[in-house]
Amino acid sequence: MKQFLLVFLGGGFGSILRYYISKNLNAYYSNFYLGTFLVNIIGCLLIGLLIGLTLKNNYISENQTLLLATGFCGGFTTFSTFALESNILLKESTLFQTSLYMGLSVAIGILAISLGLWICKML
């Protein structure tokens, strides 16, 4: 139960911060989501640092990883998780499988959004 609470708390803080940054920075450019872009890149950097510290010398405990990487970074941006998993695939799989995962994730994600919008339009 403690693990779920750590993920919940981290995710809540990450989501609030993502909303604040995006709300304030996305308004600066009409054709580029600066806040979302920065959140995604910062989230990738943070999850890389957190996982790197954990792998290097167990500097971060399992509970801290749940709070910060799974919770905070997951709430801050799911893109960081996608990027981490893609990096793992690059190391553990073939370039084809990695490209397939990445390409399908982006393409089908965009198609799923389009489908959802279309369904709502038809209702």
mmCIF file of C-alpha atoms in Angstrom:
data_model
loop_
_atom_site.group_PDB
_atom_site.id
_atom_site.type_symbol
_atom_site.label_atom_id
_atom_site.label_comp_id
_atom_site.label_asym_id
_atom_site.label_seq_id
_atom_site.Cartn_x
_atom_site.Cartn_y
_atom_site.Cartn_z
ATOM 1 C CA MET A 1 0.000 0.000 0.000
ATOM 2 C CA LYS A 2 2.892 2.352 0.786
ATOM 3 C CA GLN A 3 4.191 1.914 -2.763
ATOM 4 C CA PHE A 4 0.884 3.027 -4.277
ATOM 5 C CA LEU A 5 0.844 6.077 -2.020
ATOM 6 C CA LEU A 6 4.367 7.053 -3.130
ATOM 7 C CA VAL A 7 3.398 6.787 -6.810
ATOM 8 C CA PHE A 8 0.180 8.713 -6.119
ATOM 9 C CA LEU A 9 1.936 11.570 -4.321
ATOM 10 C CA GLY A 10 4.755 11.834 -6.863
ATOM 11 C CA GLY A 11 2.304 11.693 -9.749
ATOM 12 C CA GLY A 12 0.147 14.407 -8.228
ATOM 13 C CA PHE A 13 3.064 16.787 -7.806
ATOM 14 C CA GLY A 14 4.346 16.006 -11.299
ATOM 15 C CA SER A 15 0.935 16.608 -12.864
ATOM 16 C CA ILE A 16 0.474 19.925 -11.080
ATOM 17 C CA LEU A 17 3.910 21.122 -12.143
ATOM 18 C CA ARG A 18 3.314 20.002 -15.750
ATOM 19 C CA TYR A 19 0.030 21.919 -15.822
ATOM 20 C CA TYR A 20 1.632 25.066 -14.383
ATOM 21 C CA ILE A 21 4.574 25.051 -16.803
ATOM 22 C CA SER A 22 2.453 24.246 -19.857
ATOM 23 C CA LYS A 23 -0.215 26.803 -18.979
ATOM 24 C CA ASN A 24 2.349 29.559 -18.605
ATOM 25 C CA LEU A 25 4.709 28.758 -21.482
ATOM 26 C CA ASN A 26 2.410 27.371 -24.191
ATOM 27 C CA ALA A 27 0.830 30.798 -24.651
ATOM 28 C CA TYR A 28 4.089 32.341 -25.930
ATOM 29 C CA TYR A 29 3.993 30.661 -29.359
ATOM 30 C CA SER A 30 0.868 29.835 -31.317
ATOM 31 C CA ASN A 31 2.498 27.096 -33.399
ATOM 32 C CA PHE A 32 4.833 25.446 -30.863
ATOM 33 C CA TYR A 33 3.940 24.025 -27.456
ATOM 34 C CA LEU A 34 7.002 25.317 -25.630
ATOM 35 C CA GLY A 35 5.788 24.301 -22.167
ATOM 36 C CA THR A 36 4.892 20.766 -23.224
ATOM 37 C CA PHE A 37 8.141 20.418 -25.150
ATOM 38 C CA LEU A 38 10.223 21.562 -22.165
ATOM 39 C CA VAL A 39 8.296 19.339 -19.759
ATOM 40 C CA ASN A 40 8.929 16.320 -21.979
ATOM 41 C CA ILE A 41 12.655 17.038 -22.305
ATOM 42 C CA ILE A 42 13.084 17.849 -18.600
ATOM 43 C CA GLY A 43 11.136 14.692 -17.711
ATOM 44 C CA CYS A 44 13.434 12.621 -19.924
ATOM 45 C CA LEU A 45 16.508 14.157 -18.311
ATOM 46 C CA LEU A 46 15.140 13.587 -14.802
ATOM 47 C CA ILE A 47 14.160 9.969 -15.381
ATOM 48 C CA GLY A 48 17.546 9.337 -16.989
ATOM 49 C CA LEU A 49 19.337 10.803 -13.982
ATOM 50 C CA LEU A 50 17.179 8.919 -11.493
ATOM 51 C CA ILE A 51 17.503 5.554 -13.210
ATOM 52 C CA GLY A 52 21.202 6.188 -13.859
ATOM 53 C CA LEU A 53 21.842 6.863 -10.171
ATOM 54 C CA THR A 54 19.894 3.758 -9.242
ATOM 55 C CA LEU A 55 21.774 1.528 -11.699
ATOM 56 C CA LYS A 56 25.183 3.004 -10.933
ATOM 57 C CA ASN A 57 25.340 2.349 -7.230
ATOM 58 C CA ASN A 58 21.821 1.972 -5.833
ATOM 59 C CA TYR A 59 22.067 5.603 -4.731
ATOM 60 C CA ILE A 60 18.276 5.869 -4.819
ATOM 61 C CA SER A 61 16.121 3.372 -2.922
ATOM 62 C CA GLU A 62 13.198 1.498 -4.446
ATOM 63 C CA ASN A 63 10.750 3.759 -2.601
ATOM 64 C CA GLN A 64 12.522 6.894 -3.838
ATOM 65 C CA THR A 65 12.448 5.506 -7.377
ATOM 66 C CA LEU A 66 8.706 4.886 -7.067
ATOM 67 C CA LEU A 67 8.119 8.411 -5.753
ATOM 68 C CA LEU A 68 10.406 10.253 -8.166
ATOM 69 C CA ALA A 69 10.721 8.196 -11.373
ATOM 70 C CA THR A 70 7.422 6.314 -11.527
ATOM 71 C CA GLY A 71 5.322 8.889 -9.697
ATOM 72 C CA PHE A 72 6.745 12.350 -10.334
ATOM 73 C CA CYS A 73 8.180 11.757 -13.810
ATOM 74 C CA GLY A 74 5.157 9.667 -14.767
ATOM 75 C CA GLY A 75 2.820 12.454 -13.676
ATOM 76 C CA PHE A 76 5.061 15.170 -15.064
ATOM 77 C CA THR A 77 5.213 13.472 -18.468
ATOM 78 C CA THR A 78 4.524 10.019 -19.815
ATOM 79 C CA PHE A 79 6.943 10.874 -22.601
ATOM 80 C CA SER A 80 9.819 10.264 -20.195
ATOM 81 C CA THR A 81 8.664 6.680 -19.677
ATOM 82 C CA PHE A 82 8.291 6.176 -23.432
ATOM 83 C CA ALA A 83 11.819 7.532 -24.004
ATOM 84 C CA LEU A 84 13.272 5.342 -21.235
ATOM 85 C CA GLU A 85 11.605 2.222 -22.616
ATOM 86 C CA SER A 86 12.833 3.092 -26.109
ATOM 87 C CA ASN A 87 16.359 3.471 -24.734
ATOM 88 C CA ILE A 88 16.102 0.067 -23.048
ATOM 89 C CA LEU A 89 14.909 -1.478 -26.313
ATOM 90 C CA LEU A 90 17.872 0.090 -28.141
ATOM 91 C CA LYS A 91 20.209 -1.700 -25.747
ATOM 92 C CA GLU A 92 18.373 -5.010 -25.429
ATOM 93 C CA SER A 93 16.700 -5.493 -28.788
ATOM 94 C CA THR A 94 17.206 -4.971 -32.498
ATOM 95 C CA LEU A 95 17.006 -1.622 -34.227
ATOM 96 C CA PHE A 96 14.004 -2.905 -36.167
ATOM 97 C CA GLN A 97 12.058 -3.810 -33.009
ATOM 98 C CA THR A 98 12.960 -0.491 -31.395
ATOM 99 C CA SER A 99 11.941 1.464 -34.487
ATOM 100 C CA LEU A 100 8.716 -0.512 -34.726
ATOM 101 C CA TYR A 101 7.855 0.217 -31.077
ATOM 102 C CA MET A 102 8.668 3.903 -31.412
ATOM 103 C CA GLY A 103 7.019 4.389 -34.784
ATOM 104 C CA LEU A 104 3.864 2.507 -33.878
ATOM 105 C CA SER A 105 3.589 4.289 -30.522
ATOM 106 C CA VAL A 106 3.685 7.705 -32.161
ATOM 107 C CA ALA A 107 1.616 6.844 -35.245
ATOM 108 C CA ILE A 108 -1.080 4.833 -33.477
ATOM 109 C CA GLY A 109 -1.204 7.353 -30.636
ATOM 110 C CA ILE A 110 -1.944 10.122 -33.125
ATOM 111 C CA LEU A 111 -4.483 7.914 -34.919
ATOM 112 C CA ALA A 112 -6.158 7.066 -31.601
ATOM 113 C CA ILE A 113 -6.535 10.758 -30.812
ATOM 114 C CA SER A 114 -7.983 11.340 -34.286
ATOM 115 C CA LEU A 115 -10.383 8.424 -33.821
ATOM 116 C CA GLY A 116 -11.528 9.734 -30.450
ATOM 117 C CA LEU A 117 -12.114 13.193 -31.905
ATOM 118 C CA TRP A 118 -13.966 11.693 -34.857
ATOM 119 C CA ILE A 119 -16.193 9.551 -32.596
ATOM 120 C CA CYS A 120 -17.060 12.604 -30.508
ATOM 121 C CA LYS A 121 -17.820 14.582 -33.636
ATOM 122 C CA MET A 122 -20.190 11.856 -34.834
ATOM 123 C CA LEU A 123 -22.111 11.731 -31.541
#
